[in-house]
Amino acid sequence: AQSVAQPEDQVNVAEGNPLTVKCTYSVSGNPYLFWYVQYPNRGLQFLLKYITGDNLVKGSYGFEAEFNKSQTSFHLKKPSALVSDSALYFCAVHGGYNKLIFGAGTRLAVHP
Amino acid sequence: SQTIHQWPATLVQPVGSPLSLECTVEGTSNPNLYWYRQAAGRGLQLLFYSVGIGQISSEVPQNLSASRPQDRQFILSSKKLLLSDSGFYLCAWKEGISGNTIYFGEGSWLTVV
Protein backbone atom coordinates (compact mmCIF):
# COMPACT_ATOMS: atom_id res chain seq x y z
CA ALA A 1 0.00 0.00 0.00
CA GLN A 2 1.13 3.53 -0.73
CA SER A 3 2.26 5.63 2.20
CA VAL A 4 4.09 8.82 3.02
CA ALA A 5 6.19 9.61 6.08
CA GLN A 6 7.23 12.99 7.36
CA PRO A 7 9.65 12.11 10.14
CA GLU A 8 9.83 15.57 11.71
CA ASP A 9 6.94 16.94 13.67
CA GLN A 10 8.48 20.39 13.64
CA VAL A 11 11.41 22.08 11.96
CA ASN A 12 12.94 25.24 13.36
CA VAL A 13 15.16 27.46 11.26
CA ALA A 14 16.49 30.99 11.49
CA GLU A 15 15.42 33.51 8.88
CA GLY A 16 17.87 33.62 6.01
CA ASN A 17 19.11 30.08 6.57
CA PRO A 18 18.33 27.22 4.21
CA LEU A 19 15.47 24.93 5.16
CA THR A 20 14.67 21.30 4.48
CA VAL A 21 11.43 19.49 5.26
CA LYS A 22 11.79 15.75 4.86
CA CYS A 23 9.47 13.28 3.16
CA THR A 24 9.85 9.61 2.33
CA TYR A 25 7.39 7.49 0.44
CA SER A 26 6.45 3.92 -0.24
CA VAL A 27 4.64 3.15 -3.48
CA SER A 28 4.43 0.44 -6.05
CA GLY A 29 5.39 1.73 -9.46
CA ASN A 30 6.37 5.28 -10.32
CA PRO A 31 5.29 7.81 -7.72
CA TYR A 32 3.42 11.05 -8.26
CA LEU A 33 4.59 13.25 -5.39
CA PHE A 34 3.29 16.58 -4.11
CA TRP A 35 3.95 19.25 -1.53
CA TYR A 36 1.27 21.47 -0.05
CA VAL A 37 1.41 24.29 2.48
CA GLN A 38 -1.30 25.22 4.97
CA TYR A 39 -1.46 28.52 6.81
CA PRO A 40 -3.54 28.76 10.00
CA ASN A 41 -7.26 28.23 9.44
CA ARG A 42 -6.80 28.04 5.69
CA GLY A 43 -7.06 25.38 3.04
CA LEU A 44 -4.07 23.63 1.53
CA GLN A 45 -2.13 25.41 -1.19
CA PHE A 46 -0.33 23.45 -3.86
CA LEU A 47 3.43 24.15 -3.92
CA LEU A 48 4.97 21.72 -6.39
CA LYS A 49 4.86 18.22 -7.79
CA TYR A 50 7.01 15.52 -9.30
CA ILE A 51 5.51 13.40 -12.03
CA THR A 52 8.44 12.54 -14.27
CA GLY A 53 11.58 14.11 -15.70
CA ASP A 54 14.10 16.27 -13.86
CA ASN A 55 14.60 15.16 -10.28
CA LEU A 56 14.78 18.76 -9.05
CA VAL A 57 11.37 20.37 -9.15
CA LYS A 58 10.81 24.09 -8.63
CA GLY A 59 7.59 25.45 -7.25
CA SER A 60 5.87 28.45 -5.74
CA TYR A 61 7.40 30.96 -3.30
CA GLY A 62 10.99 29.87 -4.06
CA PHE A 63 10.53 26.29 -2.87
CA GLU A 64 12.01 23.31 -4.61
CA ALA A 65 12.07 19.58 -3.99
CA GLU A 66 14.41 16.81 -4.99
CA PHE A 67 13.12 13.42 -6.00
CA ASN A 68 15.52 10.64 -5.01
CA LYS A 69 14.36 7.27 -6.21
CA SER A 70 17.09 5.22 -4.51
CA GLN A 71 16.30 6.78 -1.13
CA THR A 72 12.54 7.00 -1.84
CA SER A 73 12.59 10.60 -0.70
CA PHE A 74 11.11 13.89 -1.83
CA HIS A 75 12.50 16.55 0.49
CA LEU A 76 11.28 20.12 0.29
CA LYS A 77 13.95 22.82 0.29
CA LYS A 78 14.41 26.55 0.17
CA PRO A 79 17.77 28.34 0.04
CA SER A 80 16.80 31.20 2.34
CA ALA A 81 13.88 30.95 4.76
CA LEU A 82 11.46 33.78 5.46
CA VAL A 83 9.40 34.29 8.60
CA SER A 84 6.35 34.21 6.33
CA ASP A 85 7.24 30.61 5.37
CA SER A 86 6.13 29.51 8.84
CA ALA A 87 3.25 27.12 8.24
CA LEU A 88 2.26 23.45 8.13
CA TYR A 89 3.70 21.49 5.22
CA PHE A 90 2.27 18.29 3.81
CA CYS A 91 3.86 15.76 1.52
CA ALA A 92 1.50 13.58 -0.49
CA VAL A 93 1.53 10.74 -2.98
CA HIS A 94 -1.10 9.55 -5.42
CA GLY A 95 -2.73 6.54 -3.82
CA GLY A 96 -4.51 5.13 -6.80
CA TYR A 97 -7.62 6.29 -8.64
CA ASN A 98 -6.54 9.89 -8.32
CA LYS A 99 -6.62 9.99 -4.55
CA LEU A 100 -3.95 11.67 -2.49
CA ILE A 101 -2.39 10.06 0.55
CA PHE A 102 -0.92 12.64 2.91
CA GLY A 103 1.86 12.56 5.44
CA ALA A 104 1.14 13.72 8.97
CA GLY A 105 2.51 17.18 8.26
CA THR A 106 5.55 19.09 9.46
CA ARG A 107 5.28 22.41 11.18
CA LEU A 108 7.90 24.85 9.98
CA ALA A 109 8.83 27.68 12.33
CA VAL A 110 11.13 30.37 10.96
CA HIS A 111 12.56 32.64 13.64
CA PRO A 112 13.66 36.23 12.99
CA SER B 1 -9.24 30.15 -14.38
CA GLN B 2 -10.70 27.60 -12.02
CA THR B 3 -11.95 28.46 -8.58
CA ILE B 4 -13.43 26.47 -5.73
CA HIS B 5 -15.91 27.81 -3.23
CA GLN B 6 -16.82 26.17 0.02
CA TRP B 7 -19.37 27.30 2.61
CA PRO B 8 -20.13 27.99 5.33
CA ALA B 9 -16.67 28.85 6.57
CA THR B 10 -17.62 28.29 10.20
CA LEU B 11 -20.44 26.34 11.74
CA VAL B 12 -21.45 25.54 15.32
CA GLN B 13 -24.10 22.87 15.57
CA PRO B 14 -25.66 20.97 18.49
CA VAL B 15 -25.34 17.22 18.78
CA GLY B 16 -28.10 15.48 16.87
CA SER B 17 -28.69 18.30 14.40
CA PRO B 18 -28.29 17.93 10.62
CA LEU B 19 -25.36 19.16 8.59
CA SER B 20 -24.93 20.43 5.07
CA LEU B 21 -21.61 21.72 3.72
CA GLU B 22 -21.52 22.81 0.12
CA CYS B 23 -18.76 23.09 -2.41
CA THR B 24 -18.79 24.31 -6.00
CA VAL B 25 -16.08 24.50 -8.62
CA GLU B 26 -16.05 27.02 -11.45
CA GLY B 27 -14.14 27.11 -14.69
CA THR B 28 -13.91 23.40 -15.37
CA SER B 29 -16.08 20.48 -16.42
CA ASN B 30 -16.30 16.89 -15.17
CA PRO B 31 -13.95 17.41 -12.26
CA ASN B 32 -13.11 14.79 -9.68
CA LEU B 33 -14.38 16.09 -6.34
CA TYR B 34 -13.22 15.23 -2.83
CA TRP B 35 -14.11 15.78 0.81
CA TYR B 36 -11.31 15.58 3.36
CA ARG B 37 -11.42 16.04 7.11
CA GLN B 38 -8.57 17.42 9.15
CA ALA B 39 -8.65 16.69 12.85
CA ALA B 40 -6.46 18.31 15.50
CA GLY B 41 -4.81 20.60 12.95
CA ARG B 42 -2.80 17.83 11.37
CA GLY B 43 -3.67 14.66 9.55
CA LEU B 44 -5.92 14.69 6.50
CA GLN B 45 -8.41 11.91 6.01
CA LEU B 46 -10.19 11.34 2.71
CA LEU B 47 -13.90 10.93 3.38
CA PHE B 48 -15.53 10.80 -0.06
CA TYR B 49 -14.64 11.27 -3.68
CA SER B 50 -16.70 11.53 -6.84
CA VAL B 51 -15.81 11.11 -10.49
CA GLY B 52 -19.20 12.16 -11.84
CA ILE B 53 -22.77 13.19 -11.08
CA GLY B 54 -24.36 10.77 -8.64
CA GLN B 55 -21.15 8.74 -8.29
CA ILE B 56 -19.87 8.72 -4.72
CA SER B 57 -17.15 6.57 -3.19
CA SER B 58 -16.84 6.41 0.56
CA GLU B 59 -13.45 5.86 2.08
CA VAL B 60 -14.41 5.32 5.71
CA PRO B 61 -17.63 4.26 7.40
CA GLN B 62 -19.02 7.12 9.39
CA ASN B 63 -21.90 9.34 10.27
CA LEU B 64 -21.55 11.43 7.12
CA SER B 65 -22.72 11.15 3.53
CA ALA B 66 -21.94 12.97 0.31
CA SER B 67 -23.91 13.81 -2.80
CA ARG B 68 -23.14 15.27 -6.19
CA PRO B 69 -26.38 16.61 -7.65
CA GLN B 70 -24.65 18.64 -10.37
CA ASP B 71 -21.37 18.33 -12.22
CA ARG B 72 -19.56 20.96 -10.19
CA GLN B 73 -21.39 20.71 -6.89
CA PHE B 74 -20.44 18.48 -4.00
CA ILE B 75 -22.34 18.34 -0.72
CA LEU B 76 -21.36 16.81 2.59
CA SER B 77 -24.27 15.92 4.89
CA SER B 78 -25.26 14.32 8.11
CA LYS B 79 -28.69 13.57 9.52
CA LYS B 80 -27.53 13.65 13.15
CA LEU B 81 -24.21 15.12 14.15
CA LEU B 82 -21.96 13.55 16.76
CA LEU B 83 -19.36 15.31 18.88
CA SER B 84 -16.71 13.36 17.00
CA ASP B 85 -17.77 15.00 13.73
CA SER B 86 -16.10 18.23 14.81
CA GLY B 87 -13.18 19.22 12.62
CA PHE B 88 -11.97 21.12 9.62
CA TYR B 89 -13.57 19.95 6.38
CA LEU B 90 -11.88 20.55 3.08
CA CYS B 91 -13.39 20.24 -0.36
CA ALA B 92 -11.01 19.66 -3.27
CA TRP B 93 -11.08 19.13 -7.01
CA LYS B 94 -8.99 17.81 -9.88
CA GLU B 95 -9.32 17.84 -13.66
CA GLY B 96 -11.25 14.67 -14.31
CA ILE B 97 -9.14 12.81 -16.83
CA SER B 98 -6.03 14.76 -17.68
CA GLY B 99 -5.22 16.40 -14.38
CA ASN B 100 -2.94 15.06 -11.67
CA THR B 101 -3.00 17.94 -9.17
CA ILE B 102 -5.68 18.28 -6.51
CA TYR B 103 -6.65 21.81 -5.45
CA PHE B 104 -8.30 22.64 -2.17
CA GLY B 105 -10.94 25.06 -1.00
CA GLU B 106 -10.56 27.26 2.05
CA GLY B 107 -12.23 24.80 4.39
CA SER B 108 -15.16 24.77 6.80
CA TRP B 109 -14.77 24.67 10.55
CA LEU B 110 -17.42 22.52 12.20
CA THR B 111 -17.83 22.50 15.95
CA VAL B 112 -20.41 20.14 17.36
CA VAL B 113 -21.52 21.13 20.87
PDB file of C-alpha atoms in Angstrom:
ATOM      1  CA  ALA A   1       0.000   0.000   0.000  1.00  0.00           C
ATOM      2  CA  GLN A   2       1.127   3.528  -0.731  1.00  0.00           C
ATOM      3  CA  SER A   3       2.259   5.634   2.199  1.00  0.00           C
ATOM      4  CA  VAL A   4       4.093   8.815   3.022  1.00  0.00           C
ATOM      5  CA  ALA A   5       6.192   9.605   6.076  1.00  0.00           C
ATOM      6  CA  GLN A   6       7.226  12.991   7.358  1.00  0.00           C
ATOM      7  CA  PRO A   7       9.654  12.114  10.137  1.00  0.00           C
ATOM      8  CA  GLU A   8       9.833  15.566  11.707  1.00  0.00           C
ATOM      9  CA  ASP A   9       6.938  16.936  13.672  1.00  0.00           C
ATOM     10  CA  GLN A  10       8.477  20.393  13.642  1.00  0.00           C
ATOM     11  CA  VAL A  11      11.407  22.085  11.959  1.00  0.00           C
ATOM     12  CA  ASN A  12      12.940  25.237  13.361  1.00  0.00           C
ATOM     13  CA  VAL A  13      15.160  27.460  11.261  1.00  0.00           C
ATOM     14  CA  ALA A  14      16.489  30.990  11.485  1.00  0.00           C
ATOM     15  CA  GLU A  15      15.424  33.512   8.882  1.00  0.00           C
ATOM     16  CA  GLY A  16      17.868  33.624   6.008  1.00  0.00           C
ATOM     17  CA  ASN A  17      19.107  30.084   6.574  1.00  0.00           C
ATOM     18  CA  PRO A  18      18.326  27.215   4.215  1.00  0.00           C
ATOM     19  CA  LEU A  19      15.473  24.929   5.164  1.00  0.00           C
ATOM     20  CA  THR A  20      14.670  21.300   4.483  1.00  0.00           C
ATOM     21  CA  VAL A  21      11.430  19.489   5.257  1.00  0.00           C
ATOM     22  CA  LYS A  22      11.787  15.750   4.859  1.00  0.00           C
ATOM     23  CA  CYS A  23       9.467  13.282   3.162  1.00  0.00           C
ATOM     24  CA  THR A  24       9.853   9.610   2.325  1.00  0.00           C
ATOM     25  CA  TYR A  25       7.389   7.487   0.439  1.00  0.00           C
ATOM     26  CA  SER A  26       6.452   3.923  -0.237  1.00  0.00           C
ATOM     27  CA  VAL A  27       4.644   3.151  -3.479  1.00  0.00           C
ATOM     28  CA  SER A  28       4.428   0.442  -6.052  1.00  0.00           C
ATOM     29  CA  GLY A  29       5.395   1.735  -9.461  1.00  0.00           C
ATOM     30  CA  ASN A  30       6.366   5.278 -10.320  1.00  0.00           C
ATOM     31  CA  PRO A  31       5.290   7.814  -7.719  1.00  0.00           C
ATOM     32  CA  TYR A  32       3.424  11.048  -8.264  1.00  0.00           C
ATOM     33  CA  LEU A  33       4.593  13.251  -5.388  1.00  0.00           C
ATOM     34  CA  PHE A  34       3.289  16.580  -4.109  1.00  0.00           C
ATOM     35  CA  TRP A  35       3.955  19.253  -1.529  1.00  0.00           C
ATOM     36  CA  TYR A  36       1.269  21.470  -0.054  1.00  0.00           C
ATOM     37  CA  VAL A  37       1.407  24.294   2.480  1.00  0.00           C
ATOM     38  CA  GLN A  38      -1.301  25.220   4.973  1.00  0.00           C
ATOM     39  CA  TYR A  39      -1.456  28.524   6.810  1.00  0.00           C
ATOM     40  CA  PRO A  40      -3.539  28.757  10.004  1.00  0.00           C
ATOM     41  CA  ASN A  41      -7.257  28.226   9.445  1.00  0.00           C
ATOM     42  CA  ARG A  42      -6.801  28.037   5.694  1.00  0.00           C
ATOM     43  CA  GLY A  43      -7.065  25.378   3.043  1.00  0.00           C
ATOM     44  CA  LEU A  44      -4.069  23.630   1.529  1.00  0.00           C
ATOM     45  CA  GLN A  45      -2.131  25.414  -1.188  1.00  0.00           C
ATOM     46  CA  PHE A  46      -0.327  23.453  -3.864  1.00  0.00           C
ATOM     47  CA  LEU A  47       3.435  24.154  -3.925  1.00  0.00           C
ATOM     48  CA  LEU A  48       4.968  21.722  -6.390  1.00  0.00           C
ATOM     49  CA  LYS A  49       4.862  18.222  -7.794  1.00  0.00           C
ATOM     50  CA  TYR A  50       7.014  15.522  -9.299  1.00  0.00           C
ATOM     51  CA  ILE A  51       5.508  13.396 -12.032  1.00  0.00           C
ATOM     52  CA  THR A  52       8.438  12.540 -14.266  1.00  0.00           C
ATOM     53  CA  GLY A  53      11.577  14.115 -15.702  1.00  0.00           C
ATOM     54  CA  ASP A  54      14.096  16.271 -13.861  1.00  0.00           C
ATOM     55  CA  ASN A  55      14.599  15.155 -10.278  1.00  0.00           C
ATOM     56  CA  LEU A  56      14.780  18.758  -9.050  1.00  0.00           C
ATOM     57  CA  VAL A  57      11.371  20.372  -9.149  1.00  0.00           C
ATOM     58  CA  LYS A  58      10.815  24.086  -8.635  1.00  0.00           C
ATOM     59  CA  GLY A  59       7.594  25.455  -7.245  1.00  0.00           C
ATOM     60  CA  SER A  60       5.873  28.452  -5.743  1.00  0.00           C
ATOM     61  CA  TYR A  61       7.397  30.956  -3.305  1.00  0.00           C
ATOM     62  CA  GLY A  62      10.992  29.873  -4.058  1.00  0.00           C
ATOM     63  CA  PHE A  63      10.528  26.295  -2.865  1.00  0.00           C
ATOM     64  CA  GLU A  64      12.009  23.308  -4.613  1.00  0.00           C
ATOM     65  CA  ALA A  65      12.071  19.582  -3.987  1.00  0.00           C
ATOM     66  CA  GLU A  66      14.408  16.809  -4.995  1.00  0.00           C
ATOM     67  CA  PHE A  67      13.122  13.422  -6.003  1.00  0.00           C
ATOM     68  CA  ASN A  68      15.518  10.638  -5.014  1.00  0.00           C
ATOM     69  CA  LYS A  69      14.361   7.267  -6.211  1.00  0.00           C
ATOM     70  CA  SER A  70      17.091   5.221  -4.509  1.00  0.00           C
ATOM     71  CA  GLN A  71      16.304   6.781  -1.130  1.00  0.00           C
ATOM     72  CA  THR A  72      12.545   6.997  -1.843  1.00  0.00           C
ATOM     73  CA  SER A  73      12.590  10.603  -0.698  1.00  0.00           C
ATOM     74  CA  PHE A  74      11.107  13.887  -1.830  1.00  0.00           C
ATOM     75  CA  HIS A  75      12.499  16.551   0.492  1.00  0.00           C
ATOM     76  CA  LEU A  76      11.277  20.122   0.294  1.00  0.00           C
ATOM     77  CA  LYS A  77      13.953  22.817   0.295  1.00  0.00           C
ATOM     78  CA  LYS A  78      14.407  26.554   0.170  1.00  0.00           C
ATOM     79  CA  PRO A  79      17.769  28.335   0.043  1.00  0.00           C
ATOM     80  CA  SER A  80      16.800  31.198   2.335  1.00  0.00           C
ATOM     81  CA  ALA A  81      13.883  30.946   4.762  1.00  0.00           C
ATOM     82  CA  LEU A  82      11.457  33.779   5.464  1.00  0.00           C
ATOM     83  CA  VAL A  83       9.403  34.292   8.603  1.00  0.00           C
ATOM     84  CA  SER A  84       6.354  34.209   6.335  1.00  0.00           C
ATOM     85  CA  ASP A  85       7.244  30.613   5.371  1.00  0.00           C
ATOM     86  CA  SER A  86       6.131  29.509   8.841  1.00  0.00           C
ATOM     87  CA  ALA A  87       3.248  27.115   8.241  1.00  0.00           C
ATOM     88  CA  LEU A  88       2.255  23.455   8.130  1.00  0.00           C
ATOM     89  CA  TYR A  89       3.698  21.491   5.220  1.00  0.00           C
ATOM     90  CA  PHE A  90       2.265  18.291   3.809  1.00  0.00           C
ATOM     91  CA  CYS A  91       3.860  15.764   1.520  1.00  0.00           C
ATOM     92  CA  ALA A  92       1.495  13.576  -0.486  1.00  0.00           C
ATOM     93  CA  VAL A  93       1.526  10.736  -2.984  1.00  0.00           C
ATOM     94  CA  HIS A  94      -1.099   9.546  -5.419  1.00  0.00           C
ATOM     95  CA  GLY A  95      -2.727   6.536  -3.816  1.00  0.00           C
ATOM     96  CA  GLY A  96      -4.509   5.134  -6.795  1.00  0.00           C
ATOM     97  CA  TYR A  97      -7.621   6.293  -8.640  1.00  0.00           C
ATOM     98  CA  ASN A  98      -6.537   9.893  -8.320  1.00  0.00           C
ATOM     99  CA  LYS A  99      -6.621   9.992  -4.552  1.00  0.00           C
ATOM    100  CA  LEU A 100      -3.947  11.675  -2.494  1.00  0.00           C
ATOM    101  CA  ILE A 101      -2.388  10.064   0.551  1.00  0.00           C
ATOM    102  CA  PHE A 102      -0.924  12.639   2.914  1.00  0.00           C
ATOM    103  CA  GLY A 103       1.856  12.558   5.439  1.00  0.00           C
ATOM    104  CA  ALA A 104       1.145  13.720   8.969  1.00  0.00           C
ATOM    105  CA  GLY A 105       2.506  17.176   8.259  1.00  0.00           C
ATOM    106  CA  THR A 106       5.554  19.093   9.458  1.00  0.00           C
ATOM    107  CA  ARG A 107       5.281  22.410  11.183  1.00  0.00           C
ATOM    108  CA  LEU A 108       7.901  24.855   9.983  1.00  0.00           C
ATOM    109  CA  ALA A 109       8.833  27.676  12.332  1.00  0.00           C
ATOM    110  CA  VAL A 110      11.132  30.368  10.956  1.00  0.00           C
ATOM    111  CA  HIS A 111      12.557  32.639  13.643  1.00  0.00           C
ATOM    112  CA  PRO A 112      13.657  36.228  12.992  1.00  0.00           C
TER     113      PRO A 112
ATOM    114  CA  SER B   1      -9.236  30.146 -14.376  1.00  0.00           C
ATOM    115  CA  GLN B   2     -10.699  27.601 -12.024  1.00  0.00           C
ATOM    116  CA  THR B   3     -11.954  28.459  -8.578  1.00  0.00           C
ATOM    117  CA  ILE B   4     -13.428  26.469  -5.732  1.00  0.00           C
ATOM    118  CA  HIS B   5     -15.909  27.814  -3.233  1.00  0.00           C
ATOM    119  CA  GLN B   6     -16.819  26.170   0.019  1.00  0.00           C
ATOM    120  CA  TRP B   7     -19.374  27.299   2.610  1.00  0.00           C
ATOM    121  CA  PRO B   8     -20.132  27.994   5.327  1.00  0.00           C
ATOM    122  CA  ALA B   9     -16.673  28.846   6.572  1.00  0.00           C
ATOM    123  CA  THR B  10     -17.616  28.295  10.199  1.00  0.00           C
ATOM    124  CA  LEU B  11     -20.436  26.337  11.737  1.00  0.00           C
ATOM    125  CA  VAL B  12     -21.448  25.543  15.316  1.00  0.00           C
ATOM    126  CA  GLN B  13     -24.100  22.870  15.573  1.00  0.00           C
ATOM    127  CA  PRO B  14     -25.664  20.966  18.489  1.00  0.00           C
ATOM    128  CA  VAL B  15     -25.336  17.221  18.776  1.00  0.00           C
ATOM    129  CA  GLY B  16     -28.095  15.477  16.866  1.00  0.00           C
ATOM    130  CA  SER B  17     -28.689  18.297  14.405  1.00  0.00           C
ATOM    131  CA  PRO B  18     -28.294  17.927  10.621  1.00  0.00           C
ATOM    132  CA  LEU B  19     -25.360  19.155   8.585  1.00  0.00           C
ATOM    133  CA  SER B  20     -24.926  20.434   5.073  1.00  0.00           C
ATOM    134  CA  LEU B  21     -21.612  21.720   3.721  1.00  0.00           C
ATOM    135  CA  GLU B  22     -21.519  22.806   0.118  1.00  0.00           C
ATOM    136  CA  CYS B  23     -18.758  23.090  -2.414  1.00  0.00           C
ATOM    137  CA  THR B  24     -18.789  24.309  -5.995  1.00  0.00           C
ATOM    138  CA  VAL B  25     -16.082  24.500  -8.616  1.00  0.00           C
ATOM    139  CA  GLU B  26     -16.053  27.022 -11.453  1.00  0.00           C
ATOM    140  CA  GLY B  27     -14.138  27.108 -14.693  1.00  0.00           C
ATOM    141  CA  THR B  28     -13.912  23.396 -15.365  1.00  0.00           C
ATOM    142  CA  SER B  29     -16.079  20.478 -16.417  1.00  0.00           C
ATOM    143  CA  ASN B  30     -16.295  16.891 -15.168  1.00  0.00           C
ATOM    144  CA  PRO B  31     -13.946  17.410 -12.255  1.00  0.00           C
ATOM    145  CA  ASN B  32     -13.114  14.792  -9.677  1.00  0.00           C
ATOM    146  CA  LEU B  33     -14.379  16.095  -6.341  1.00  0.00           C
ATOM    147  CA  TYR B  34     -13.217  15.231  -2.834  1.00  0.00           C
ATOM    148  CA  TRP B  35     -14.115  15.782   0.811  1.00  0.00           C
ATOM    149  CA  TYR B  36     -11.312  15.585   3.357  1.00  0.00           C
ATOM    150  CA  ARG B  37     -11.417  16.039   7.108  1.00  0.00           C
ATOM    151  CA  GLN B  38      -8.565  17.419   9.147  1.00  0.00           C
ATOM    152  CA  ALA B  39      -8.647  16.691  12.853  1.00  0.00           C
ATOM    153  CA  ALA B  40      -6.462  18.308  15.499  1.00  0.00           C
ATOM    154  CA  GLY B  41      -4.812  20.597  12.951  1.00  0.00           C
ATOM    155  CA  ARG B  42      -2.801  17.835  11.368  1.00  0.00           C
ATOM    156  CA  GLY B  43      -3.671  14.664   9.546  1.00  0.00           C
ATOM    157  CA  LEU B  44      -5.918  14.688   6.496  1.00  0.00           C
ATOM    158  CA  GLN B  45      -8.411  11.911   6.011  1.00  0.00           C
ATOM    159  CA  LEU B  46     -10.186  11.335   2.711  1.00  0.00           C
ATOM    160  CA  LEU B  47     -13.901  10.928   3.381  1.00  0.00           C
ATOM    161  CA  PHE B  48     -15.526  10.804  -0.060  1.00  0.00           C
ATOM    162  CA  TYR B  49     -14.644  11.268  -3.683  1.00  0.00           C
ATOM    163  CA  SER B  50     -16.702  11.528  -6.837  1.00  0.00           C
ATOM    164  CA  VAL B  51     -15.811  11.111 -10.491  1.00  0.00           C
ATOM    165  CA  GLY B  52     -19.197  12.163 -11.843  1.00  0.00           C
ATOM    166  CA  ILE B  53     -22.768  13.191 -11.082  1.00  0.00           C
ATOM    167  CA  GLY B  54     -24.360  10.771  -8.645  1.00  0.00           C
ATOM    168  CA  GLN B  55     -21.150   8.740  -8.294  1.00  0.00           C
ATOM    169  CA  ILE B  56     -19.871   8.721  -4.721  1.00  0.00           C
ATOM    170  CA  SER B  57     -17.154   6.574  -3.189  1.00  0.00           C
ATOM    171  CA  SER B  58     -16.844   6.410   0.562  1.00  0.00           C
ATOM    172  CA  GLU B  59     -13.453   5.865   2.080  1.00  0.00           C
ATOM    173  CA  VAL B  60     -14.408   5.323   5.706  1.00  0.00           C
ATOM    174  CA  PRO B  61     -17.625   4.259   7.402  1.00  0.00           C
ATOM    175  CA  GLN B  62     -19.024   7.119   9.392  1.00  0.00           C
ATOM    176  CA  ASN B  63     -21.899   9.337  10.268  1.00  0.00           C
ATOM    177  CA  LEU B  64     -21.547  11.428   7.119  1.00  0.00           C
ATOM    178  CA  SER B  65     -22.723  11.149   3.529  1.00  0.00           C
ATOM    179  CA  ALA B  66     -21.945  12.969   0.307  1.00  0.00           C
ATOM    180  CA  SER B  67     -23.910  13.806  -2.799  1.00  0.00           C
ATOM    181  CA  ARG B  68     -23.140  15.272  -6.189  1.00  0.00           C
ATOM    182  CA  PRO B  69     -26.382  16.609  -7.646  1.00  0.00           C
ATOM    183  CA  GLN B  70     -24.647  18.641 -10.367  1.00  0.00           C
ATOM    184  CA  ASP B  71     -21.366  18.326 -12.224  1.00  0.00           C
ATOM    185  CA  ARG B  72     -19.560  20.961 -10.194  1.00  0.00           C
ATOM    186  CA  GLN B  73     -21.394  20.714  -6.887  1.00  0.00           C
ATOM    187  CA  PHE B  74     -20.435  18.481  -3.999  1.00  0.00           C
ATOM    188  CA  ILE B  75     -22.345  18.341  -0.717  1.00  0.00           C
ATOM    189  CA  LEU B  76     -21.362  16.810   2.594  1.00  0.00           C
ATOM    190  CA  SER B  77     -24.266  15.922   4.886  1.00  0.00           C
ATOM    191  CA  SER B  78     -25.256  14.315   8.110  1.00  0.00           C
ATOM    192  CA  LYS B  79     -28.694  13.573   9.516  1.00  0.00           C
ATOM    193  CA  LYS B  80     -27.534  13.653  13.149  1.00  0.00           C
ATOM    194  CA  LEU B  81     -24.208  15.116  14.152  1.00  0.00           C
ATOM    195  CA  LEU B  82     -21.959  13.554  16.763  1.00  0.00           C
ATOM    196  CA  LEU B  83     -19.361  15.312  18.878  1.00  0.00           C
ATOM    197  CA  SER B  84     -16.709  13.357  16.999  1.00  0.00           C
ATOM    198  CA  ASP B  85     -17.772  15.005  13.733  1.00  0.00           C
ATOM    199  CA  SER B  86     -16.104  18.232  14.812  1.00  0.00           C
ATOM    200  CA  GLY B  87     -13.181  19.217  12.623  1.00  0.00           C
ATOM    201  CA  PHE B  88     -11.974  21.124   9.616  1.00  0.00           C
ATOM    202  CA  TYR B  89     -13.569  19.946   6.382  1.00  0.00           C
ATOM    203  CA  LEU B  90     -11.882  20.549   3.079  1.00  0.00           C
ATOM    204  CA  CYS B  91     -13.387  20.242  -0.363  1.00  0.00           C
ATOM    205  CA  ALA B  92     -11.012  19.658  -3.270  1.00  0.00           C
ATOM    206  CA  TRP B  93     -11.084  19.127  -7.012  1.00  0.00           C
ATOM    207  CA  LYS B  94      -8.986  17.814  -9.885  1.00  0.00           C
ATOM    208  CA  GLU B  95      -9.319  17.844 -13.661  1.00  0.00           C
ATOM    209  CA  GLY B  96     -11.249  14.669 -14.310  1.00  0.00           C
ATOM    210  CA  ILE B  97      -9.142  12.812 -16.827  1.00  0.00           C
ATOM    211  CA  SER B  98      -6.029  14.761 -17.677  1.00  0.00           C
ATOM    212  CA  GLY B  99      -5.217  16.401 -14.382  1.00  0.00           C
ATOM    213  CA  ASN B 100      -2.936  15.063 -11.674  1.00  0.00           C
ATOM    214  CA  THR B 101      -3.002  17.940  -9.169  1.00  0.00           C
ATOM    215  CA  ILE B 102      -5.677  18.283  -6.511  1.00  0.00           C
ATOM    216  CA  TYR B 103      -6.650  21.806  -5.451  1.00  0.00           C
ATOM    217  CA  PHE B 104      -8.304  22.643  -2.171  1.00  0.00           C
ATOM    218  CA  GLY B 105     -10.941  25.060  -0.999  1.00  0.00           C
ATOM    219  CA  GLU B 106     -10.559  27.255   2.054  1.00  0.00           C
ATOM    220  CA  GLY B 107     -12.229  24.797   4.391  1.00  0.00           C
ATOM    221  CA  SER B 108     -15.160  24.773   6.801  1.00  0.00           C
ATOM    222  CA  TRP B 109     -14.766  24.667  10.552  1.00  0.00           C
ATOM    223  CA  LEU B 110     -17.419  22.516  12.195  1.00  0.00           C
ATOM    224  CA  THR B 111     -17.833  22.497  15.947  1.00  0.00           C
ATOM    225  CA  VAL B 112     -20.415  20.144  17.364  1.00  0.00           C
ATOM    226  CA  VAL B 113     -21.520  21.130  20.867  1.00  0.00           C
TER     227      VAL B 113
END
